[in-house]
Short mmCIF file of C-alpha atoms and ligand atoms in Angstrom, two decimals:
data_model
loop_
_atom_site.label_atom_id
_atom_site.label_comp_id
_atom_site.label_asym_id
_atom_site.label_seq_id
_atom_site.Cartn_x
_atom_site.Cartn_y
_atom_site.Cartn_z
CA MET A 1 -5.88 -29.96 6.94
CA ASN A 2 -5.76 -27.44 9.30
CA ARG A 3 -3.60 -24.74 10.52
CA ARG A 4 -1.88 -27.03 12.99
CA GLU A 5 -1.33 -29.23 10.23
CA PHE A 6 -0.47 -27.17 7.50
CA ILE A 7 2.35 -25.62 9.54
CA LYS A 8 3.83 -28.78 11.02
CA THR A 9 4.28 -29.69 7.21
CA GLY A 10 6.45 -27.08 6.84
CA ALA A 11 4.85 -25.83 3.67
CA ALA A 12 4.46 -22.28 5.04
CA ILE A 13 7.69 -22.70 7.40
CA LEU A 14 5.65 -20.66 9.99
CA ALA A 15 8.67 -20.60 12.73
CA LEU A 16 6.77 -18.37 14.17
CA SER A 17 9.34 -15.53 15.97
CA ALA A 18 5.52 -13.49 18.29
CA LEU A 19 6.99 -10.11 18.35
CA GLY A 20 4.63 -8.47 18.36
CA GLY A 21 4.89 -4.36 19.36
CA CYS A 22 8.51 -4.88 20.41
CA LYS A 23 11.40 -2.33 20.44
CA LYS A 24 13.70 -1.64 18.22
CA GLU A 25 16.82 -3.42 20.35
CA GLU A 26 14.62 -6.74 20.78
CA LEU A 27 13.54 -6.36 16.60
CA ALA A 28 17.50 -5.99 16.48
CA GLN A 29 18.58 -9.13 17.87
CA ALA A 30 15.38 -11.36 17.26
CA GLY A 31 15.22 -13.99 14.91
CA LYS A 32 17.04 -15.99 13.29
CA LYS A 33 18.27 -15.70 9.17
CA GLY A 34 15.73 -16.89 6.88
CA THR A 35 12.96 -16.72 9.29
CA MET A 36 10.14 -14.61 9.07
CA THR A 37 9.08 -11.44 11.44
CA TYR A 38 5.95 -11.78 13.20
CA ARG A 39 3.44 -9.44 14.77
CA GLU A 40 1.38 -10.36 17.25
CA PHE A 41 -1.06 -7.53 19.30
CA PRO A 42 -3.04 -8.12 22.33
CA GLY A 43 -7.50 -7.80 20.39
CA ILE A 44 -5.84 -8.66 17.36
CA GLY A 45 -5.36 -12.38 18.29
CA ALA A 46 -2.84 -13.89 15.54
CA LYS A 47 0.46 -14.06 14.14
CA ILE A 48 0.81 -11.80 10.82
CA SER A 49 3.99 -11.75 8.90
CA LEU A 50 5.62 -8.48 9.43
CA LEU A 51 5.44 -8.26 5.09
CA GLY A 52 1.94 -7.87 3.37
CA TYR A 53 1.27 -8.70 0.56
CA GLY A 54 -0.36 -6.03 -1.88
CA LEU A 55 -2.85 -7.67 -4.30
CA MET A 56 -2.93 -4.50 -5.76
CA ARG A 57 -0.20 -4.78 -8.33
CA MET A 58 0.13 -8.83 -9.75
CA PRO A 59 1.58 -9.33 -12.93
CA LYS A 60 -0.85 -8.86 -16.15
CA THR A 61 -1.27 -10.60 -19.52
CA GLY A 62 -1.07 -7.39 -21.28
CA ASN A 63 -1.68 -3.95 -20.61
CA GLY A 64 -5.47 -4.40 -19.90
CA PRO A 65 -6.50 -5.34 -15.92
CA GLU A 66 -6.19 -9.27 -16.25
CA ILE A 67 -3.82 -11.30 -14.07
CA ASP A 68 -1.89 -13.61 -15.11
CA LYS A 69 -2.49 -16.76 -13.32
CA GLU A 70 0.23 -18.49 -13.42
CA LYS A 71 3.08 -16.45 -12.84
CA GLY A 72 1.01 -15.02 -9.55
CA PHE A 73 0.12 -18.50 -8.50
CA ALA A 74 3.80 -18.56 -8.40
CA LEU A 75 3.81 -15.25 -6.64
CA ILE A 76 1.35 -16.85 -3.72
CA ASP A 77 3.34 -20.25 -3.79
CA GLU A 78 6.67 -18.60 -2.73
CA ALA A 79 5.04 -16.38 -0.64
CA ILE A 80 3.41 -18.65 1.41
CA LYS A 81 6.45 -20.16 1.47
CA GLY A 82 8.47 -17.49 2.76
CA GLY A 83 6.28 -16.92 5.97
CA ILE A 84 3.95 -14.64 4.60
CA ASN A 85 0.67 -14.93 6.12
CA TYR A 86 -1.41 -11.61 5.33
CA PHE A 87 -3.12 -11.22 2.00
CA ASP A 88 -4.87 -7.71 1.23
CA THR A 89 -7.12 -7.42 -1.36
CA ALA A 90 -10.43 -4.81 -2.43
CA TRP A 91 -12.80 -4.53 -4.86
CA PHE A 92 -11.39 -1.59 -7.37
CA TYR A 93 -7.65 -3.24 -7.84
CA HIS A 94 -7.57 -4.74 -11.34
CA ASP A 95 -10.93 -3.46 -11.74
CA GLY A 96 -12.34 -6.02 -9.88
CA LEU A 97 -10.32 -8.48 -11.31
CA SER A 98 -7.85 -8.76 -8.01
CA GLU A 99 -10.53 -10.15 -5.24
CA THR A 100 -11.32 -12.85 -7.77
CA PHE A 101 -7.67 -13.68 -8.49
CA ALA A 102 -6.98 -13.79 -4.67
CA GLY A 103 -10.06 -16.57 -4.19
CA GLU A 104 -8.73 -18.69 -7.14
CA ALA A 105 -5.33 -17.73 -5.94
CA LEU A 106 -5.69 -18.60 -1.64
CA SER A 107 -8.57 -21.50 -1.83
CA ARG A 108 -5.65 -23.94 -2.90
CA TYR A 109 -4.38 -23.45 0.92
CA PRO A 110 -6.03 -24.50 4.05
CA ARG A 111 -8.60 -21.62 5.09
CA ASP A 112 -7.17 -21.08 8.51
CA SER A 113 -3.13 -20.96 6.83
CA TYR A 114 -3.91 -17.55 5.45
CA TYR A 115 -5.34 -13.57 6.82
CA LEU A 116 -7.30 -12.47 4.30
CA ALA A 117 -8.19 -8.76 3.70
CA SER A 118 -10.95 -6.90 1.22
CA LYS A 119 -12.50 -3.50 1.78
CA LEU A 120 -15.50 -1.69 0.87
CA PRO A 121 -15.81 0.46 -1.66
CA MET A 122 -17.31 3.49 0.18
CA ARG A 123 -16.53 5.80 -2.64
CA ILE A 124 -19.17 3.96 -4.62
CA LEU A 125 -21.77 3.46 -1.96
CA GLU A 126 -24.92 5.24 -2.41
CA SER A 127 -26.54 2.60 0.80
CA GLY A 128 -26.93 0.20 3.79
CA GLU A 129 -28.24 -2.39 0.70
CA GLN A 130 -26.17 -1.37 -1.95
CA ALA A 131 -22.97 -1.95 0.69
CA GLU A 132 -24.85 -5.52 1.31
CA GLU A 133 -24.67 -6.33 -1.53
CA THR A 134 -21.63 -5.87 -2.63
CA PHE A 135 -19.87 -7.33 0.73
CA ASN A 136 -22.27 -10.45 -0.57
CA LYS A 137 -20.25 -10.16 -3.89
CA GLN A 138 -16.88 -9.85 -2.17
CA LEU A 139 -17.20 -12.99 -0.08
CA GLU A 140 -18.17 -15.18 -3.24
CA LYS A 141 -15.37 -13.81 -5.40
CA CYS A 142 -12.98 -14.61 -2.57
CA LYS A 143 -14.40 -17.84 -1.88
CA VAL A 144 -14.20 -17.31 1.75
CA ASP A 145 -17.32 -17.06 4.47
CA TYR A 146 -15.97 -14.64 6.43
CA PHE A 147 -12.77 -11.87 5.90
CA ASP A 148 -10.44 -11.86 8.89
CA PHE A 149 -9.34 -7.81 8.51
CA TYR A 150 -12.03 -5.86 6.47
CA LEU A 151 -11.54 -2.34 6.07
CA LEU A 152 -13.54 1.00 4.56
CA HIS A 153 -12.22 1.89 1.95
CA ASN A 154 -9.78 5.26 1.22
CA LEU A 155 -11.96 7.76 3.86
CA ASN A 156 -11.25 11.06 3.91
CA GLY A 157 -13.25 13.26 5.61
CA PRO A 158 -16.10 14.43 3.40
CA LEU A 159 -16.21 10.96 2.54
CA TRP A 160 -16.52 10.18 6.07
CA GLU A 161 -19.66 12.31 6.97
CA LYS A 162 -21.88 10.96 3.65
CA SER A 163 -20.88 7.68 4.21
CA LEU A 164 -22.14 7.82 7.75
CA GLY A 165 -25.43 9.96 6.47
CA ASN A 166 -26.43 6.97 3.91
CA GLY A 167 -26.24 3.95 6.03
CA THR A 168 -22.72 2.41 4.90
CA VAL A 169 -20.86 2.87 8.13
CA ASP A 170 -23.99 1.62 10.14
CA PHE A 171 -23.94 -1.89 7.63
CA ALA A 172 -19.85 -1.92 8.11
CA MET A 173 -20.43 -2.10 12.13
CA THR A 174 -22.66 -5.07 12.36
CA LEU A 175 -20.62 -7.44 10.96
CA LYS A 176 -18.73 -8.18 13.37
CA GLY A 177 -21.18 -9.49 15.21
CA LYS A 178 -22.82 -11.53 12.54
CA GLY A 179 -19.20 -13.19 11.96
CA LYS A 180 -18.99 -12.11 8.52
CA ILE A 181 -15.90 -10.94 9.57
CA LYS A 182 -13.16 -10.81 11.99
CA ARG A 183 -11.57 -7.39 12.41
CA LEU A 184 -12.65 -3.96 11.54
CA GLY A 185 -10.33 -1.38 10.24
CA PHE A 186 -10.40 1.82 7.51
CA SER A 187 -7.73 2.71 5.22
CA PHE A 188 -7.58 6.50 4.72
CA HIS A 189 -6.22 9.16 2.49
CA GLY A 190 -7.58 12.75 3.49
CA GLU A 191 -6.01 15.66 5.32
CA ASN A 192 -4.67 14.94 8.64
CA LYS A 193 -7.28 17.17 10.43
CA ASP A 194 -10.33 14.51 10.20
CA PHE A 195 -8.46 11.92 10.64
CA PRO A 196 -9.28 11.60 14.66
CA LYS A 197 -13.13 11.69 14.63
CA ILE A 198 -12.96 8.69 12.35
CA LEU A 199 -10.31 7.06 14.71
CA ASP A 200 -13.10 8.19 18.16
CA TYR A 201 -15.97 6.98 16.49
CA THR A 202 -15.98 3.47 17.32
CA LYS A 203 -13.31 0.63 18.35
CA TRP A 204 -11.40 0.20 15.22
CA ASP A 205 -9.61 -3.41 15.17
CA PHE A 206 -6.56 -1.83 12.85
CA VAL A 207 -6.22 0.93 11.15
CA GLN A 208 -4.34 0.94 7.18
CA ILE A 209 -2.44 4.37 7.04
CA GLN A 210 0.29 5.83 3.85
CA ALA A 211 3.77 5.54 5.27
CA ASN A 212 7.14 5.57 4.26
CA TYR A 213 10.16 7.72 5.23
CA TYR A 214 9.24 10.26 2.61
CA ASP A 215 6.47 11.31 3.83
CA TRP A 216 6.76 10.70 7.27
CA ASP A 217 8.13 14.37 8.58
CA THR A 218 4.80 15.72 6.51
CA PHE A 219 1.74 13.54 7.09
CA SER A 220 2.15 9.93 7.93
CA LYS A 221 3.69 10.27 11.83
CA GLU A 222 1.15 11.99 12.99
CA LEU A 223 -1.00 9.47 11.83
CA TYR A 224 0.92 7.12 13.31
CA GLU A 225 1.13 8.65 16.87
CA GLU A 226 -2.86 9.20 16.75
CA CYS A 227 -2.84 4.98 16.41
CA ALA A 228 -0.39 4.56 18.92
CA LYS A 229 -1.48 6.64 21.25
CA ARG A 230 -5.07 4.78 21.37
CA ASN A 231 -3.67 1.01 21.21
CA ILE A 232 -5.02 0.68 17.74
CA PRO A 233 -2.02 -1.41 15.19
CA VAL A 234 -1.79 -0.21 11.77
CA VAL A 235 -1.22 -1.98 8.60
CA ILE A 236 1.15 0.19 6.56
CA MET A 237 0.43 0.55 2.65
CA GLU A 238 2.67 2.20 0.10
CA PRO A 239 6.20 1.83 1.81
CA LEU A 240 7.92 2.77 -1.52
CA ARG A 241 5.47 5.84 -2.71
CA GLY A 242 4.02 3.19 -5.34
CA GLY A 243 7.75 2.17 -6.83
CA GLU A 244 9.01 5.51 -6.30
CA LEU A 245 11.33 4.83 -3.16
CA ALA A 246 12.90 2.08 -4.82
CA ASN A 247 13.55 3.82 -7.94
CA LEU A 248 15.87 7.13 -6.90
CA ARG A 249 17.67 8.84 -9.04
CA PRO A 250 21.10 8.02 -9.38
CA ASP A 251 22.96 10.83 -6.89
CA ALA A 252 20.29 9.56 -3.92
CA ARG A 253 20.87 6.19 -4.48
CA GLU A 254 24.74 6.36 -5.06
CA ILE A 255 24.62 7.91 -1.05
CA LEU A 256 23.12 4.49 0.04
CA GLU A 257 25.40 2.29 -2.13
CA ASN A 258 28.39 3.88 -1.00
CA ALA A 259 26.84 3.64 3.18
CA LYS A 260 26.07 -0.43 2.16
CA GLN A 261 26.95 -2.32 -0.64
CA GLY A 262 24.31 -4.94 -2.49
CA SER A 263 21.63 -3.62 -0.27
CA THR A 264 18.60 -1.82 -2.47
CA PRO A 265 16.79 0.63 -2.45
CA ALA A 266 13.80 -0.85 -0.97
CA GLN A 267 15.79 -2.61 1.30
CA TRP A 268 16.51 0.72 2.80
CA ALA A 269 12.97 1.80 3.03
CA PHE A 270 11.30 -1.23 4.15
CA ARG A 271 13.54 -1.24 7.16
CA TYR A 272 13.04 2.39 7.94
CA ILE A 273 9.52 1.94 7.94
CA ALA A 274 8.66 -1.63 8.97
CA GLU A 275 10.88 -1.69 12.76
CA LYS A 276 8.39 0.89 14.40
CA GLU A 277 6.85 -0.66 17.64
CA ASN A 278 2.73 -0.05 16.37
CA ILE A 279 2.78 -2.19 12.69
CA LEU A 280 1.23 -5.03 12.32
CA THR A 281 1.63 -5.75 8.62
CA VAL A 282 3.42 -3.67 5.54
CA LEU A 283 1.83 -4.27 2.63
CA SER A 284 3.72 -4.50 -0.98
CA GLY A 285 2.93 -5.21 -4.42
CA MET A 286 4.89 -7.37 -5.40
CA THR A 287 4.62 -7.96 -9.19
CA LYS A 288 7.91 -9.83 -9.69
CA MET A 289 9.52 -13.13 -8.08
CA GLU A 290 12.94 -11.59 -7.65
CA HIS A 291 11.06 -8.17 -5.86
CA LEU A 292 9.39 -10.94 -3.60
CA LYS A 293 12.61 -13.04 -2.63
CA GLU A 294 14.39 -9.86 -1.63
CA ASN A 295 11.73 -8.91 0.16
CA LEU A 296 10.90 -11.82 1.67
CA GLU A 297 14.98 -11.64 2.28
CA THR A 298 14.58 -8.64 3.89
CA PHE A 299 12.30 -8.96 6.27
CA SER A 300 13.34 -12.54 7.40
CA PRO A 301 14.11 -11.31 9.61
CA LEU A 302 13.63 -7.41 10.11
CA VAL A 303 16.62 -5.82 10.60
CA PRO A 304 15.88 -2.09 11.76
CA LEU A 305 18.16 0.64 11.03
CA SER A 306 21.37 1.58 13.14
CA ASP A 307 20.87 5.59 14.11
CA GLU A 308 24.26 6.40 11.32
CA GLU A 309 22.16 4.57 8.63
CA GLU A 310 19.31 6.66 8.99
CA LYS A 311 20.86 9.30 9.20
CA THR A 312 22.13 8.11 5.74
CA LEU A 313 18.73 7.82 4.48
CA GLN A 314 17.92 11.38 5.22
CA THR A 315 20.13 12.46 2.86
CA ALA A 316 19.84 11.29 0.20
CA LEU A 317 15.96 11.86 0.74
CA LYS A 318 17.61 15.66 0.97
CA THR A 319 18.63 14.92 -2.25
CA TYR A 320 16.46 13.43 -3.28
CA LYS A 321 13.46 16.24 -2.79
CA GLU A 322 15.67 18.49 -4.20
CA ALA A 323 15.36 16.94 -8.18
CA GLY A 324 11.47 18.39 -8.39
CA ILE A 325 10.14 15.03 -9.05
CA VAL A 326 5.89 14.66 -8.58
CA PRO A 327 4.98 13.16 -4.75
CA CYS A 328 3.00 10.43 -7.96
CA THR A 329 2.38 7.33 -7.09
CA GLY A 330 0.38 5.86 -9.91
CA CYS A 331 -2.80 4.72 -7.64
CA ARG A 332 -4.81 6.69 -10.42
CA TYR A 333 -7.71 7.55 -8.49
CA CYS A 334 -7.75 10.79 -10.94
CA THR A 335 -8.11 9.34 -13.65
CA PRO A 336 -11.00 9.65 -15.51
CA CYS A 337 -9.63 13.15 -16.26
CA PRO A 338 -13.14 14.77 -18.27
CA VAL A 339 -11.52 15.73 -20.93
CA GLY A 340 -9.24 13.13 -21.62
CA VAL A 341 -5.55 14.17 -19.74
CA ALA A 342 -3.33 11.43 -18.98
CA ILE A 343 -2.35 12.24 -15.33
CA PRO A 344 -0.02 9.53 -14.06
CA ASP A 345 1.19 8.35 -17.41
CA ILE A 346 2.59 12.30 -17.80
CA PHE A 347 3.75 12.13 -14.12
CA LYS A 348 5.89 9.05 -14.47
CA ILE A 349 6.86 9.96 -17.75
CA TYR A 350 8.32 13.38 -16.64
CA ASN A 351 10.27 11.33 -13.04
CA ASP A 352 11.93 9.44 -15.12
CA TYR A 353 12.55 12.28 -16.60
CA ARG A 354 14.36 13.70 -13.10
CA ARG A 355 15.46 10.64 -12.40
CA SER A 356 17.77 10.11 -15.07
CA ALA A 357 17.59 13.42 -16.83
CA ARG A 358 17.34 11.72 -20.80
CA ILE A 359 15.46 14.65 -22.32
CA SER A 360 15.32 13.18 -25.02
CA VAL A 361 14.43 9.54 -24.31
CA THR A 362 11.41 12.28 -22.13
CA LYS A 363 10.40 14.10 -25.46
CA LYS A 364 10.24 11.13 -27.10
CA ALA A 365 7.56 8.72 -24.06
CA TYR A 366 6.19 12.26 -24.17
CA GLU A 367 5.10 12.60 -27.94
CA ALA A 368 4.40 9.26 -28.04
CA LEU A 369 1.41 10.44 -25.95
CA ASP A 370 -1.91 11.53 -27.94
CA LYS A 371 -1.48 15.48 -28.36
CA ASP A 372 -5.16 15.61 -26.46
CA THR A 373 -3.64 13.76 -23.52
CA ARG A 374 -1.25 15.65 -23.11
CA ALA A 375 -0.38 17.89 -19.94
CA ASN A 376 -1.67 21.66 -21.85
CA ALA A 377 -5.23 19.24 -22.90
CA CYS A 378 -5.88 20.68 -18.82
CA VAL A 379 -8.71 23.40 -18.97
CA GLU A 380 -7.88 23.62 -14.99
CA CYS A 381 -11.04 22.74 -14.39
CA GLY A 382 -10.23 20.70 -10.53
CA ALA A 383 -11.88 17.28 -10.76
CA CYS A 384 -8.33 15.97 -10.35
CA LEU A 385 -8.30 17.93 -7.13
CA LYS A 386 -10.60 15.94 -4.53
CA LYS A 387 -9.27 12.99 -5.32
CA CYS A 388 -5.50 12.79 -4.85
CA PRO A 389 -4.16 11.07 -2.02
CA GLN A 390 -1.41 13.04 -2.64
CA SER A 391 -2.32 16.59 -2.31
CA ILE A 392 -0.90 17.01 -5.87
CA ASN A 393 -1.62 20.19 -7.43
CA ILE A 394 -2.12 18.54 -10.44
CA PRO A 395 -3.18 21.07 -12.60
CA LYS A 396 0.17 23.88 -11.75
CA GLU A 397 2.28 19.97 -12.08
CA LEU A 398 1.13 20.31 -15.57
CA LYS A 399 1.52 23.40 -16.62
CA ARG A 400 4.93 23.33 -15.10
CA ILE A 401 5.53 19.76 -17.08
CA HIS A 402 4.34 21.05 -20.14
CA LYS A 403 7.08 24.20 -20.19
CA GLU A 404 9.69 22.76 -19.04
CA ILE A 405 9.56 19.11 -21.37
CA GLU A 406 8.43 21.41 -24.85
CA GLY A 407 10.95 23.89 -23.67
S1 LIG B 1 -7.27 20.08 -13.68
FE1 LIG B 1 -6.53 19.28 -15.68
S2 LIG B 1 -6.45 17.33 -15.19
FE2 LIG B 1 -7.56 17.58 -13.56
S3 LIG B 1 -9.30 17.09 -14.33
FE3 LIG B 1 -9.54 19.14 -14.55
S4 LIG B 1 -9.32 19.16 -16.76
FE4 LIG B 1 -8.02 16.71 -15.83
S1 LIG B 2 -1.88 12.60 -9.78
FE1 LIG B 2 -2.43 11.83 -7.92
S2 LIG B 2 -4.22 10.64 -7.81
FE2 LIG B 2 -2.95 10.59 -9.52
S3 LIG B 2 -2.01 9.01 -10.16
FE3 LIG B 2 -0.80 10.37 -8.89
S4 LIG B 2 -1.15 9.73 -6.63
FE4 LIG B 2 -2.51 9.13 -7.81
#
């Protein structure tokens, strides 16, 4: 079955309301209820669902990285039924198992009925030959002959310089010509000052950045505008900051609930970010069916926030930021710490406390951590600092947290 036949069967419900690069007012009026919003850009040559599926956080069978295949397949089926056609995986996700899962789940559908994105793991590559070997394994794991979208993963200034010198960038530049990928981009987790020089290196087809209403004025807006200036469509990652913005503390949540009953914090966050006109797709890692269904509803169609709603969201954000939460997304790039400090676990316990203010629960969770992995085990070596994409001063925060919890 080819894409045309597949669409005709209704299995994908691809009601293609192509809204590429549209303005907020047009977006507000377009799209029927129950119809996914799509984006289309010159040069991309595809209609992409504005909600993309990030395969970084799939349901697991236990505490390890293994994905629960049955639940995972059900999620993918529901996503496709709801009109999602963009799936994003990477070498590192689920300790390498995400790509294998993507291959197993998506190969049950015609190859031209979905768009698959994966990423070259720049951080672990030392040469063009190693990059080629890795790339071929990725194709094999994903059970495809080509990637629709392919990214240099997690670039920052120093990694970019290193990758230019060791041949991995050169290798990536050959892939389109060989027909192994359709579109080339990169994901960025560095300092804003290093972004333009990477953008100007070649004519990128798309770029992936972190953006949400929490980070917008701090760094995301500038990255977004650099892309828009060059007409490069943007893929958004971390629209909920690793779930943080779906779990606002009660006072911030209340502000949103009072303004619009029945609308969740996650819906506010998606509506804020996704309406921006240069966005190709917004990735969400949907672990539970209820999250997927809620997100499908939010994007079918996407209704932007009104000016009044934007003001309300900013008020909620102000309340939230005043709570002293550590802006950790739980990505775990800072691990392993050389002395074993459980950095993301500690930040999670602490943030749960700042949200709920239940110190006894917090103390219990903190004390359940092995003594050698608690915050005061940090020797301030600084190894984690350069790995954190959120630029958190990890040793400083650990010190503060230990004092606060123990106190
Ligand atoms: S600064 Fe502390 S937490 Fe970070 S890597 Fe060093 S010991 Fe671990
Ligand atoms: S501290 Fe930084 S690197 Fe570590 S999990 Fe949190 S956001 Fe990721």
